[in-house]
Coordinates of C-alpha atoms (C1' of nucleotides) in Angstrom, one line a residue:
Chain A
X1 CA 16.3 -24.4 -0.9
X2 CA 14.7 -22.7 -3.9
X3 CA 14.4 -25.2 -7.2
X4 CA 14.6 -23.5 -10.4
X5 CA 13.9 -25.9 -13.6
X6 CA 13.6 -25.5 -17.2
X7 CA 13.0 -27.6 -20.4
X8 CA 14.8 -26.7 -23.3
X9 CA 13.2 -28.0 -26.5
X10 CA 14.3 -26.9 -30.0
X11 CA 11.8 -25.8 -32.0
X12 CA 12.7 -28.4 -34.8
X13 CA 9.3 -30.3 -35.5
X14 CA 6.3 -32.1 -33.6
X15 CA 6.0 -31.4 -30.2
X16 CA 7.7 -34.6 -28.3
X17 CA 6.4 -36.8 -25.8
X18 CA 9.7 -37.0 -24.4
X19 CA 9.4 -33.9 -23.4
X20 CA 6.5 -34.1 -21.7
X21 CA 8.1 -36.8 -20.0
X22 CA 11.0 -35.2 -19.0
X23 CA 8.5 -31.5 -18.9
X24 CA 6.8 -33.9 -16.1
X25 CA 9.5 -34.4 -13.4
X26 CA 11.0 -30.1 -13.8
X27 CA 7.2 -29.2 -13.3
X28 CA 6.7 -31.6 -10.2
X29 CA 10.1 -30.4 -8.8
X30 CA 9.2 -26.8 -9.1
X31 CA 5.7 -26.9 -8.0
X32 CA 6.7 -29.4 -4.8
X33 CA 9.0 -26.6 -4.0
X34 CA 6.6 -24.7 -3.8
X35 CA 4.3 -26.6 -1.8
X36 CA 6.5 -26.4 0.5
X37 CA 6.8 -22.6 0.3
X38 CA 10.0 -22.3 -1.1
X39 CA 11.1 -20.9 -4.0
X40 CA 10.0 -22.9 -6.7
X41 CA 10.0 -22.2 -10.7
X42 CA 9.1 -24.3 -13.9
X43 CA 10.5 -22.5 -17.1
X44 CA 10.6 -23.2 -20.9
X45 CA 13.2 -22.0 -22.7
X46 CA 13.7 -22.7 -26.5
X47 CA 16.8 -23.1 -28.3
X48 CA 16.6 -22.0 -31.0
X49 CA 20.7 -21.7 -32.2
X50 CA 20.4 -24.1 -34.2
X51 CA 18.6 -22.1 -37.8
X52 CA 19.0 -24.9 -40.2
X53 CA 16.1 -27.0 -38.5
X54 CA 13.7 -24.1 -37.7
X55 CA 10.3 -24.8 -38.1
X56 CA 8.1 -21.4 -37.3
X57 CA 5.0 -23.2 -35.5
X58 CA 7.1 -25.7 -33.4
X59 CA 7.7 -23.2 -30.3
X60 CA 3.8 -22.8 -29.9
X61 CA 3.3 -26.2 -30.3
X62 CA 5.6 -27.1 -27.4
X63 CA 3.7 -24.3 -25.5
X64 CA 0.2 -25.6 -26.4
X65 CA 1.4 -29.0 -25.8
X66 CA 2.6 -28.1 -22.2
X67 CA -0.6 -26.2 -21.0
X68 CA -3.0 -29.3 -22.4
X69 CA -1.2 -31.5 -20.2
X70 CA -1.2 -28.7 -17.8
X71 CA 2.3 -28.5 -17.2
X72 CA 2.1 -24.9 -17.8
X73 CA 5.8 -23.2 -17.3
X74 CA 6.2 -19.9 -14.8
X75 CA 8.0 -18.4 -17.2
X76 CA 8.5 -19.2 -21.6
X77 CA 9.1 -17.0 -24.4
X78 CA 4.8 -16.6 -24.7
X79 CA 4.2 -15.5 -21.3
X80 CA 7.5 -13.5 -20.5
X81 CA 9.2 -13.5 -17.1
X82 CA 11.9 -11.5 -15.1
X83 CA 14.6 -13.6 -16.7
X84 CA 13.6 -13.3 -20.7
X85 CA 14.1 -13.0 -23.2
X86 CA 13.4 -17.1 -23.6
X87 CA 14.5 -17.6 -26.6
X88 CA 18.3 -18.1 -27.8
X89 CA 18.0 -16.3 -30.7
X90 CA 17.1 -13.5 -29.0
X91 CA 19.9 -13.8 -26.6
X92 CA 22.4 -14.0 -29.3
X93 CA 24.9 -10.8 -28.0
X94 CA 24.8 -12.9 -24.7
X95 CA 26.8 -15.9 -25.7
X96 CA 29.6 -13.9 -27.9
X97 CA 29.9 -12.1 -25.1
X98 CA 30.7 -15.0 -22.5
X99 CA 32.8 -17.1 -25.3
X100 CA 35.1 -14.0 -25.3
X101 CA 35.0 -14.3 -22.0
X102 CA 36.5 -17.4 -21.8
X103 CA 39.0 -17.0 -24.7
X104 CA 40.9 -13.6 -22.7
X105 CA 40.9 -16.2 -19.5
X106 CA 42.8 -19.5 -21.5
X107 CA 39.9 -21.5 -21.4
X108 CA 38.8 -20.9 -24.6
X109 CA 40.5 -20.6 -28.0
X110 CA 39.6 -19.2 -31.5
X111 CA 39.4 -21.8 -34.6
X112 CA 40.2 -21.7 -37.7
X113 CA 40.1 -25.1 -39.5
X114 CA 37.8 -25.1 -42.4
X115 CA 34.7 -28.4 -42.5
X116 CA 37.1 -30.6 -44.3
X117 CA 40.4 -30.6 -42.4
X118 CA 38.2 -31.2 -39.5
X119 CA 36.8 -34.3 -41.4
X120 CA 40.4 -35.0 -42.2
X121 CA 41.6 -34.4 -39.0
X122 CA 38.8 -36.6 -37.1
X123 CA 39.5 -39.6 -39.7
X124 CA 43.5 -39.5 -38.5
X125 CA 42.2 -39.2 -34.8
X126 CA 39.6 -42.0 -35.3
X127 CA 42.5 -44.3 -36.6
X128 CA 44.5 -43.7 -33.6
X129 CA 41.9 -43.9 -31.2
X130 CA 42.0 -40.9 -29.6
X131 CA 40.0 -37.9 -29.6
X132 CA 40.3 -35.0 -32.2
X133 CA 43.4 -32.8 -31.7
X134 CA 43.0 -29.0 -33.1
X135 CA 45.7 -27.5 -34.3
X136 CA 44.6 -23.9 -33.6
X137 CA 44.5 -24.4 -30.2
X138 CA 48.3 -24.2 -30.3
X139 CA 48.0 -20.8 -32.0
X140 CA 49.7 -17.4 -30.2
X141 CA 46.6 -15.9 -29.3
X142 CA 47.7 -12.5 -30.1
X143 CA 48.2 -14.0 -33.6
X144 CA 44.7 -15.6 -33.4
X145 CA 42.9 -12.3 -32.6
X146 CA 44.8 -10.7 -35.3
X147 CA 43.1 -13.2 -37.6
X148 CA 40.1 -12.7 -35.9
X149 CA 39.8 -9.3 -36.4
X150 CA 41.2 -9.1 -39.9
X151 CA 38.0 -11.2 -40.7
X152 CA 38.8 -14.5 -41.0
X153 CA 36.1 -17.2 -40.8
X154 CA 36.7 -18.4 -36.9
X155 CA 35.2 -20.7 -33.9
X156 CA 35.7 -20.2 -30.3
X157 CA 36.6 -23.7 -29.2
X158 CA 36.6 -25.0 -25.3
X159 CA 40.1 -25.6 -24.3
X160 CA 39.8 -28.9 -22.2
X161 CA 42.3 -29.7 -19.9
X162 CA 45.0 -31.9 -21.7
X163 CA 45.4 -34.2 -18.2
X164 CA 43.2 -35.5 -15.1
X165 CA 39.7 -36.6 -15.4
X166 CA 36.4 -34.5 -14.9
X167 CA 33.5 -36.0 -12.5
X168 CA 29.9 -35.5 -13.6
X169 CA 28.3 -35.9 -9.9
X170 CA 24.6 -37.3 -11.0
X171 CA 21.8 -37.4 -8.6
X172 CA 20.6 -40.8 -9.6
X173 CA 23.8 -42.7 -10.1
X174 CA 27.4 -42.4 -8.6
X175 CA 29.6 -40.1 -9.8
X176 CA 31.3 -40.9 -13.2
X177 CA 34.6 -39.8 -14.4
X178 CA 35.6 -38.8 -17.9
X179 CA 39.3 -38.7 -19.3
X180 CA 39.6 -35.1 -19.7
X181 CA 41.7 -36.7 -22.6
X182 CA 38.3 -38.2 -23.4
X183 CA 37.2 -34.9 -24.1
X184 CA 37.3 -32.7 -27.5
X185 CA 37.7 -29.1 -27.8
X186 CA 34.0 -28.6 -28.8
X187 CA 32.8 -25.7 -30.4
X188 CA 31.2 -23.0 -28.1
X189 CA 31.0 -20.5 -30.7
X190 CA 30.0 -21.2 -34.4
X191 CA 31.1 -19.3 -37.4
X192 CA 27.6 -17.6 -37.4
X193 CA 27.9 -16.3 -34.1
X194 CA 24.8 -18.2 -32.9
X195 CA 26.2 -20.4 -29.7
X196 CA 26.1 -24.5 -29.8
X197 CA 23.9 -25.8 -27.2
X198 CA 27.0 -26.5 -25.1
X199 CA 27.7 -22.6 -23.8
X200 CA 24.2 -21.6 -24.5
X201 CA 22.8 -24.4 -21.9
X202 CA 25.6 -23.3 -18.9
X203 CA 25.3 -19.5 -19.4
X204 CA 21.7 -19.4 -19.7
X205 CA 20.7 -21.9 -17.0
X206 CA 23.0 -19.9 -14.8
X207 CA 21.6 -17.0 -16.0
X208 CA 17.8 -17.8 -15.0
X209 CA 19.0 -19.3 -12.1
X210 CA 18.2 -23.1 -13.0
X211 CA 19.0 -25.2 -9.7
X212 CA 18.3 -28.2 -11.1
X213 CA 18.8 -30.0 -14.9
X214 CA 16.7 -32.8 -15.0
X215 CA 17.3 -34.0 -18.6
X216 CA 17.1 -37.7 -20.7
X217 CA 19.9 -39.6 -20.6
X218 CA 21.5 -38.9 -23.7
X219 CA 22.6 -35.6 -21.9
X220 CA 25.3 -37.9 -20.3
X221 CA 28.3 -37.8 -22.1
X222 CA 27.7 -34.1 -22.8
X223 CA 27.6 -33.3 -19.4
X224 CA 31.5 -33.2 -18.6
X225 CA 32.1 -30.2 -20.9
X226 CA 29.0 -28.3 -19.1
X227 CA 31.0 -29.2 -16.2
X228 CA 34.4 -27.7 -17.4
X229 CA 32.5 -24.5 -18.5
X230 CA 30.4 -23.7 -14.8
X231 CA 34.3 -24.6 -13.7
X232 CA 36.0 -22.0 -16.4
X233 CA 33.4 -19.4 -15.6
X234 CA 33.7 -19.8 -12.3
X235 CA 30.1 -21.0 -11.3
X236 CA 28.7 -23.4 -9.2
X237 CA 27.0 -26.3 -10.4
X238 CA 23.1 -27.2 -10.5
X239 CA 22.2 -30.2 -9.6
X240 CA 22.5 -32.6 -12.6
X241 CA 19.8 -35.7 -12.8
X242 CA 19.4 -37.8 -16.3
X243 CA 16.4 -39.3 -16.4
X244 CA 16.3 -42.9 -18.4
X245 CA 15.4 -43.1 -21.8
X246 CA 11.6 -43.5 -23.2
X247 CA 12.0 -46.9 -25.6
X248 CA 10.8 -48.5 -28.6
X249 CA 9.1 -52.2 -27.8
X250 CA 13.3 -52.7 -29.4
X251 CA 14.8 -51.0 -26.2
X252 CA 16.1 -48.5 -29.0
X253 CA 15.3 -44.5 -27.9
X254 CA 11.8 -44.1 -29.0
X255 CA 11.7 -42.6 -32.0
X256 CA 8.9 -41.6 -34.7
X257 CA 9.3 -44.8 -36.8
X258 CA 8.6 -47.3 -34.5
X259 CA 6.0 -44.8 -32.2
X260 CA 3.9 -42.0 -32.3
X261 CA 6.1 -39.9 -30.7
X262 CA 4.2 -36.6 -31.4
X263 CA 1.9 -35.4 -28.0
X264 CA -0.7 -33.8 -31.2
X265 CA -1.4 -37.8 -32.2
X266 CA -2.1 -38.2 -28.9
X267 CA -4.6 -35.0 -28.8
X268 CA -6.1 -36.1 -32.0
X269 CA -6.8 -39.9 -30.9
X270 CA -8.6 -38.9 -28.1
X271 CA -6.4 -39.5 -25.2
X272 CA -7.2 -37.9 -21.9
X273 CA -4.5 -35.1 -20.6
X274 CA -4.4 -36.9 -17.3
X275 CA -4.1 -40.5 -18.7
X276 CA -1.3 -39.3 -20.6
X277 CA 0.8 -37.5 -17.7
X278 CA 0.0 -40.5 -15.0
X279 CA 1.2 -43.2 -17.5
X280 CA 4.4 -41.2 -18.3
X281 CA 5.1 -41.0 -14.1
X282 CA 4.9 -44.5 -14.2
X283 CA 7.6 -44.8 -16.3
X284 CA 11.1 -45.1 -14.5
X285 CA 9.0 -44.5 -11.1
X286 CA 6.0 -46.2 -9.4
X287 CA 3.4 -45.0 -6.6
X288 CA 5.2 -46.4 -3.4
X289 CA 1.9 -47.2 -2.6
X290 CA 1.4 -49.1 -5.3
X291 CA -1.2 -47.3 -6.4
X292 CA -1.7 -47.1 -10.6
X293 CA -4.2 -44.0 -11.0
X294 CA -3.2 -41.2 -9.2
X295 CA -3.4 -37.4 -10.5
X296 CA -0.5 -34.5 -10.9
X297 CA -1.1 -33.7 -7.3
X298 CA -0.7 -37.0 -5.9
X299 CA 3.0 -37.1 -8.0
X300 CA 3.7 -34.2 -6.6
X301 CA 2.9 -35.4 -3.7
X302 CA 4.8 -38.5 -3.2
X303 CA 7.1 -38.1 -6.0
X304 CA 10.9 -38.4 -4.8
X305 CA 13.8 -38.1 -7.6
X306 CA 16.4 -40.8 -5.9
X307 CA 13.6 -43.2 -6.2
X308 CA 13.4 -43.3 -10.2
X309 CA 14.5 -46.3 -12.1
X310 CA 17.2 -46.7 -14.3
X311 CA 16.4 -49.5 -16.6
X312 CA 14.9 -47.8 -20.3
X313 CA 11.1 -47.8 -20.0
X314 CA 9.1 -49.3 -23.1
X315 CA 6.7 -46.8 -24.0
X316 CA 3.6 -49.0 -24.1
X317 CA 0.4 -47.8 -25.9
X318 CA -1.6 -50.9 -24.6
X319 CA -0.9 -49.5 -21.5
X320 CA -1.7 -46.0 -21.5
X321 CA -5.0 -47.1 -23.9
X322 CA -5.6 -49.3 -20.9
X323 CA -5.5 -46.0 -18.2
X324 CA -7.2 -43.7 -20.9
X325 CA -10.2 -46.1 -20.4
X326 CA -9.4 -46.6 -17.0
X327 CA -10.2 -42.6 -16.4
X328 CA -12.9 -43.1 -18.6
X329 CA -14.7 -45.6 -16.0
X330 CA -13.4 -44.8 -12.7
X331 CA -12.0 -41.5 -12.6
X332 CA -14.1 -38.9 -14.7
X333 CA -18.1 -38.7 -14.3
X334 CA -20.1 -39.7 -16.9
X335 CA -20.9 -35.8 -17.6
X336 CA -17.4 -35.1 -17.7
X337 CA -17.1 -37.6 -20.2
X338 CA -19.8 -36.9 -22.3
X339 CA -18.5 -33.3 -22.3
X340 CA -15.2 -33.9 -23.2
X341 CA -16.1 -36.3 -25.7
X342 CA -18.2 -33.2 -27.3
X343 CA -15.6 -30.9 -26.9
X344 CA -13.2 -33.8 -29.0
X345 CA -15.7 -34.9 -31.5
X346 CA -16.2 -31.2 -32.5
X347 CA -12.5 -30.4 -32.8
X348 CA -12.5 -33.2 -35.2
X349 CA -15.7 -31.4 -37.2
X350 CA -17.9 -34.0 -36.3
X351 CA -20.8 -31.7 -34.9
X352 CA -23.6 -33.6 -32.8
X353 CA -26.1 -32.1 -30.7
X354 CA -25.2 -32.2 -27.2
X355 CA -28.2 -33.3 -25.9
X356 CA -29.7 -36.3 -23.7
X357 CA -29.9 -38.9 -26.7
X358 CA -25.9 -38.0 -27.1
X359 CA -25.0 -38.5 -23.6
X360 CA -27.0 -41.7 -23.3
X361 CA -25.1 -43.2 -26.2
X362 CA -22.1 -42.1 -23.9
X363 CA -23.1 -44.0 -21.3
X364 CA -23.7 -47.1 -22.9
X365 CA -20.1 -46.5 -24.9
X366 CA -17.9 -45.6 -21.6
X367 CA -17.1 -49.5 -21.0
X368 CA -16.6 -49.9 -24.7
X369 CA -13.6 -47.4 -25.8
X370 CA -10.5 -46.1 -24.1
X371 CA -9.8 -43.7 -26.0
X372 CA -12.4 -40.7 -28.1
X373 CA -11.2 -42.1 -31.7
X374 CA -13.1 -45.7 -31.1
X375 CA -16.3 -43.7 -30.2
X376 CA -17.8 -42.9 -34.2
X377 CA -16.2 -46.2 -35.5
X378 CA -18.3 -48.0 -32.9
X379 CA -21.5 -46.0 -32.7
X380 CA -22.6 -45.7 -36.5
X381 CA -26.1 -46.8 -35.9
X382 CA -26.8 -44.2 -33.5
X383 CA -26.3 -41.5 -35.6
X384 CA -27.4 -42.7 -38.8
X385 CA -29.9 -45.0 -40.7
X386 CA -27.0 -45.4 -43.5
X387 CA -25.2 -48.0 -40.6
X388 CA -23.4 -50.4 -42.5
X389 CA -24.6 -54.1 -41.8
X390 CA -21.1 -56.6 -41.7
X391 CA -21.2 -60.6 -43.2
X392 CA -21.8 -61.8 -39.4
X393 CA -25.2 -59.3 -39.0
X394 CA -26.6 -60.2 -42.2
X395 CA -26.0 -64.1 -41.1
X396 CA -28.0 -63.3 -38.6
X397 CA -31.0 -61.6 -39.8
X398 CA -31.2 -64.6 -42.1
X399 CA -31.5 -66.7 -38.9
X400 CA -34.3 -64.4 -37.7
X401 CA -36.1 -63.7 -41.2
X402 CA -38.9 -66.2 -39.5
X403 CA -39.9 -64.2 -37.0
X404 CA -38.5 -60.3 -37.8
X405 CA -41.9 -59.4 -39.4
X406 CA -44.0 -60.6 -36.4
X407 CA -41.5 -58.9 -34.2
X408 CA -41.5 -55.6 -36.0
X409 CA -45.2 -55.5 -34.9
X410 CA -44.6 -56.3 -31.3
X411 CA -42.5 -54.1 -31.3
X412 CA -44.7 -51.2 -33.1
X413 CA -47.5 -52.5 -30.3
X414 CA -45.7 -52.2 -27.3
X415 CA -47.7 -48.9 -25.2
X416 CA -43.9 -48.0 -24.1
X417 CA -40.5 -48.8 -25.1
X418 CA -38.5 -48.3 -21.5
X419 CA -36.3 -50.9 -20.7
X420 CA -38.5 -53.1 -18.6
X421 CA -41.6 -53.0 -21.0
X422 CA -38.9 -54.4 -23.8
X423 CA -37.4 -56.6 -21.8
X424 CA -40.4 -58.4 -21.0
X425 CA -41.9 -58.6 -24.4
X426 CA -39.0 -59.9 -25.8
X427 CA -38.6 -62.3 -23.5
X428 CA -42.5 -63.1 -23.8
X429 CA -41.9 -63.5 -27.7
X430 CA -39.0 -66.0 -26.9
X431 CA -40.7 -68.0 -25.3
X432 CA -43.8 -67.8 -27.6
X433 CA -41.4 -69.1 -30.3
X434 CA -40.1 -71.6 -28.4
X435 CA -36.4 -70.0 -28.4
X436 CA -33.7 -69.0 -26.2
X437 CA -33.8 -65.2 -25.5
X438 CA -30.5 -64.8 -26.9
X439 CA -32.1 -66.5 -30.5
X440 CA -34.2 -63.6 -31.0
X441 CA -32.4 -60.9 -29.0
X442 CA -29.4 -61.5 -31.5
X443 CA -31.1 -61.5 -35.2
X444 CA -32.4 -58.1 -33.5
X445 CA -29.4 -57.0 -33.0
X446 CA -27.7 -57.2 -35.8
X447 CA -31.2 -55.5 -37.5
X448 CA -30.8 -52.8 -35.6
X449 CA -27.1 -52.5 -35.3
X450 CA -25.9 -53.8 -38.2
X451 CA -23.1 -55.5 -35.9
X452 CA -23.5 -58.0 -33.7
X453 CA -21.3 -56.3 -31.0
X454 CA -23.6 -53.9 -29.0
X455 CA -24.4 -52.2 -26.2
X456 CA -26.9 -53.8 -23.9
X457 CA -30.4 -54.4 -26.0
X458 CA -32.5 -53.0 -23.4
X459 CA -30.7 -50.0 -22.6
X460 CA -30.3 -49.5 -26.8
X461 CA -33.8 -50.2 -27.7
X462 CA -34.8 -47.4 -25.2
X463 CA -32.0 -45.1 -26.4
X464 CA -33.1 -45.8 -30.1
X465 CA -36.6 -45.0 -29.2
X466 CA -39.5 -47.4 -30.8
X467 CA -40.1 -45.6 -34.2
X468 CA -36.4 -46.1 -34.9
X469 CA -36.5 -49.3 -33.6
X470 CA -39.6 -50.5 -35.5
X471 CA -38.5 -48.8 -39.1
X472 CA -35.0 -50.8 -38.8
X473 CA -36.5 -54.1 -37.9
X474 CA -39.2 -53.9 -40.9
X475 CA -36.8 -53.3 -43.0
X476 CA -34.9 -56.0 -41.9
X477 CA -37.7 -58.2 -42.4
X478 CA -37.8 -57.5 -46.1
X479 CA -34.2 -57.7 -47.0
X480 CA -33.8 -54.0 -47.6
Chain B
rG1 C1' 35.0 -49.4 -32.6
rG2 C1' 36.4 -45.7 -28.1
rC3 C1' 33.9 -43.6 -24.0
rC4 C1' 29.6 -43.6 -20.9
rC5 C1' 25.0 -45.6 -18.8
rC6 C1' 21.9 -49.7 -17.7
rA7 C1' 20.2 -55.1 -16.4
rU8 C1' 13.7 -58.8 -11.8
rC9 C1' 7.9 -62.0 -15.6
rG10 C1' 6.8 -60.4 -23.1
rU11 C1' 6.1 -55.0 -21.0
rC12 C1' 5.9 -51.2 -16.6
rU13 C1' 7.7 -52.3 -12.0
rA14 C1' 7.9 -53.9 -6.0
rA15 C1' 11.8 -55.8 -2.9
rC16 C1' 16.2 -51.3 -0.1
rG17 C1' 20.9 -58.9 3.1
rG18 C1' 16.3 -63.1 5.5
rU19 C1' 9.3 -62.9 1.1
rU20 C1' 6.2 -69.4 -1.3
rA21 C1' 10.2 -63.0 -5.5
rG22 C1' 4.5 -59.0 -4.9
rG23 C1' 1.3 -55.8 -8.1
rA24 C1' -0.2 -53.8 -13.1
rC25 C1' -0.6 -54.2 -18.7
rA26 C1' -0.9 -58.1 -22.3
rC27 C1' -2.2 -63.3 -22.8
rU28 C1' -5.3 -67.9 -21.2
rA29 C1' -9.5 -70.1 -18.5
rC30 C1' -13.7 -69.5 -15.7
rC31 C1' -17.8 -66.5 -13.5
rC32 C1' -21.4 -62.7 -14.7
rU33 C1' -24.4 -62.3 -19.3
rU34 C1' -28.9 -60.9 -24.8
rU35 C1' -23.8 -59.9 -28.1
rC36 C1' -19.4 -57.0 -27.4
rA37 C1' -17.1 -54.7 -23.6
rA38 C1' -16.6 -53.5 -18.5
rG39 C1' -16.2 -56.1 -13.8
rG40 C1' -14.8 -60.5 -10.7
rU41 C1' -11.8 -65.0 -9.9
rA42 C1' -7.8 -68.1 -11.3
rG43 C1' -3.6 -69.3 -14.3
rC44 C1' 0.8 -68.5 -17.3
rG45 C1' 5.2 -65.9 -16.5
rA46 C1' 11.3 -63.1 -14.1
rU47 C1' 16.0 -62.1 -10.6
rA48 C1' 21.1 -62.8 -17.9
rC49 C1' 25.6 -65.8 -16.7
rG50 C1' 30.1 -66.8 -13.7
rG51 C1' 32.9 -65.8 -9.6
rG52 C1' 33.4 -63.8 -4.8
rU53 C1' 31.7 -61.3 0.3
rU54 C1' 28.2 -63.2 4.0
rC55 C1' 25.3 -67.8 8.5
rG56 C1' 22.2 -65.9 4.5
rA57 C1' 22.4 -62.4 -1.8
rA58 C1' 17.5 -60.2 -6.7
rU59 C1' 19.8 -56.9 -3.2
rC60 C1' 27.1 -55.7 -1.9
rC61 C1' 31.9 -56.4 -5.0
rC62 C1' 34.5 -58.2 -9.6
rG63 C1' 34.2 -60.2 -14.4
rU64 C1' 31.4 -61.9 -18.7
rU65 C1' 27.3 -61.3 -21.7
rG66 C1' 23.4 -58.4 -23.4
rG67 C1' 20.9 -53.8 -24.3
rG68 C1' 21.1 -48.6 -24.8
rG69 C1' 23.3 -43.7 -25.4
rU70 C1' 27.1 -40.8 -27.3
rC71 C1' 31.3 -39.6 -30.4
rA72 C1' 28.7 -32.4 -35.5
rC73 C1' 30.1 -25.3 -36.5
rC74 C1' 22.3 -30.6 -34.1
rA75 C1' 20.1 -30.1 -29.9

RNA sequence: GGCCCCAUCGUCUAACGGUUAGGACACUACCCUUUCAAGGUAGCGAUACGGGUUCGAAUCCCGUUGGGGUCACCA
């Protein structure tokens, strides 16, 4: 059976996570159909009807977006495709065409009420309870075409069925029914010509041969009149599937106030691609096997629609910061880390060598971040001699002002500076003093550091190299 | 408010009529330890409520409550 599925942003703003989320599933589908070598086919199609809340960039964004997270469609308006063109607005003839259609067959009517005797009309409805009545749809519609064609500012409106009920047939929940008196004539057509989602969505999808809509949840109560139009048209249906609703820690939809909701924040903090994709799969579906980490191939592997949740996921950031480090420590190597790390520190202008000191500093930092944003904030000592020194650092150096002098000139003594010739001269000079390691190792610290949160001393000492080491401690010593 | 969807720890979830209701994040304690992390161990913590059905219900049915979505010439 071949599986055709599409997202259909609008190119209104920030490229959403929610549609990576729901980008996710449509790619899986595709690509397990293909695994299994079927037909199988991921596209991205962009509505774009809607000209009011246009914003130029947004499409490329979505597209950039997609192929970080390497959810990269078979066929979008950027790489073309035997079904194009993939964009509404360049389909527009399309959809005048088919509401025409619809209007010569009674399903569909031509509208003329003007914005405010809708807003009149919906306030009567509203106090009655019942679901706006359109006078126009009573119209002769010889008399409506005549108005039509004289000019006359008109909508093509569906004509819903005035009794019986239609069934939206979900794959993840039992089928629900809808009052067909439930139901409005919506618009299909708008005054502009440009379609509303509505009959853009059914004739397109049939059009590129979608098999399967896998959409959020919101898509519900719209779903009946895509239902009456594959029905009026004569089509058969695809496969409908509404996937729960990403949340705010409120339950509410998530939404940019209470989230970062924008996949670019994401990019910019530092967050891994993979991280990102394997905590959204987590949410409204888990790993049968329990398993936590597991990459795109895995899902696509084991991933089964019936077995998604229902329940509104909270979109956790703990969490995915919690994976993020998580592929950080277990699933990348360290050289992949230190490279993708460069490759993130220098899209954010901040140009440092890649060299051996850089990917030591790595090393020690891997256990210490989950995500590329922490990294500068944490390392500032190992890149400059400007580090700033906090209250609890400068408490300790005061503790060690003592000894900090005479350990300056161990320190400037010692034949080598590896980690083992370090460790047991500091221990030696511990003892010498009569202290606990940890007394000395700690005024050192903060010398050196300027925090007292470090990496391990040894490991840093060696990293820092001795003439660092030595210039930061003398200075320490005299209060500079 | 009408319509629709949903309901297990604070959060993500497992269970698919029979389990001491399991795991993960977060939180707490302990271990490791030169600090901070990471890691390890332990702990805290849930079937919203009320009725049925059944020998037996987190699981099936009904109701209540709660949460969410949707009611545009936006998608």
């Amino acid at each position: 059976m071949p599986v055709v599925t599409r997202i259909a942003p609008s190119p209104t703003g920030d490229p959403h996570v929610g549609t990576a989320y729901i980008g996710l599933f449509n790619h899986t589908l595709a690509h397990q159909a293909q695994g299994r070598g079927e037909e199988g086919k991921f596209i991205l199609r962009i509505e774009d009807t809607d000209r009011g809340r246009y914003v130029p960039d947004s499409e490329k964004r979505i597209f950039q977006m997609m192929q970080w997270l390497g959810l990269t469609p078979d066929e979008s308006p950027l790489q073309g495709g035997p079904n194009g063109p993939y964009r509404q607005s360049e389909r527009f003839d399309l959809y005048g065409e088919y509401a025409r259609k619809l209007v010569e067959s009674g399903h569909a009517y031509s509208a003329f009420e003007t914005p405010e005797e809708l807003a009149a009309l919906r306030e009567e409805a509203q106090r009655e309870g019942r679901v706006i009545a359109v006078p126009s749809r009573d119209l002769d519609p010889a008399e409506a075409q005549r108005r039509v064609d004289a000019g006359e500012a008109a909508v093509i409106r569906l004509k819903v069925p005035r009794e019986g009920e239609t069934v939206v047939n979900d794959a993840l929940r039992k089928p629900i029914a809808f009052q067909n008196t439930e139901i409005d004539d919506k618009v299909l057509l708008k005054a502009d010509g440009y379609p509303t989602y509505h009959l853009a969505n059914v004739v397109d999808d049939r059009l590129m041969g979608v098999t399967h809509v896998v959409r959020a949840e919101e898509w519900i109560t719209s779903t009946p009149i895509h239902v009456l139009l594959y029905q009026a048209f004569g089509w058969p249906q695809p496969v409908f599937a509404h996937m729960p609703l990403l949340r705010n820690a409120d339950k509410s939809k998530i939404s940019k106030r209470k989230n970062p909701t924008s996949v670019e924040w994401y990019m910019e903090q530092g967050f891994l691609p993979e991280a990102m994709l394997n905590f959204l799969a987590t949410m409204g579906w888990t790993h049968p096997e329990g398993l936590e980490i597991f990459d795109l191939a895995e899902f696509q592997r084991v991933f089964r629609l019936e077995d998604v949740t229902l329940g509104g996921p909270v979109f956790s950031l703990d969490k995915l910061k919690w994976m993020n480090g998580k592929y950080l420590r277990e699933v990348l190597t360290e050289e992949e880390v230190a490279k993708r790390l460069h490759d993130y520190l220098a899209g954010q202008k901040h140009d440092l060598p890649d060299d051996d000191y850089f990917r030591a500093v790595v090393r020690m930092m891997i256990p210490r971040m989950d995500v590329f944003s922490e990294f500068l904030d944490k390392t500032p000592y190992f890149w400059s001699e400007e580090y700033p020194v906090n209250e609890k650092a400068q408490k300790l150096i005061e503790e060690g002002r003592s000894f900090l002098p005479e350990l300056a000139a161990r320190l400037k003594n010692l034949p080598r500076f590896d980690q083992a010739t370090t460790d047991a001269a500091l221990r030696a000079f511990a003892v010498e003093l009569g202290l606990k390691p940890g007394k000395v190792m700690q005024p050192l610290r903060a010398a050196i550091a300027g925090t007292s949160e470090s990496p391990g001393m040894f490991e840093m000492l060696e990293a820092l190299g001795q003439a660092r080491v030595v210039a930061r401690v003398e200075r320490a010593a005299e209060g500079r």
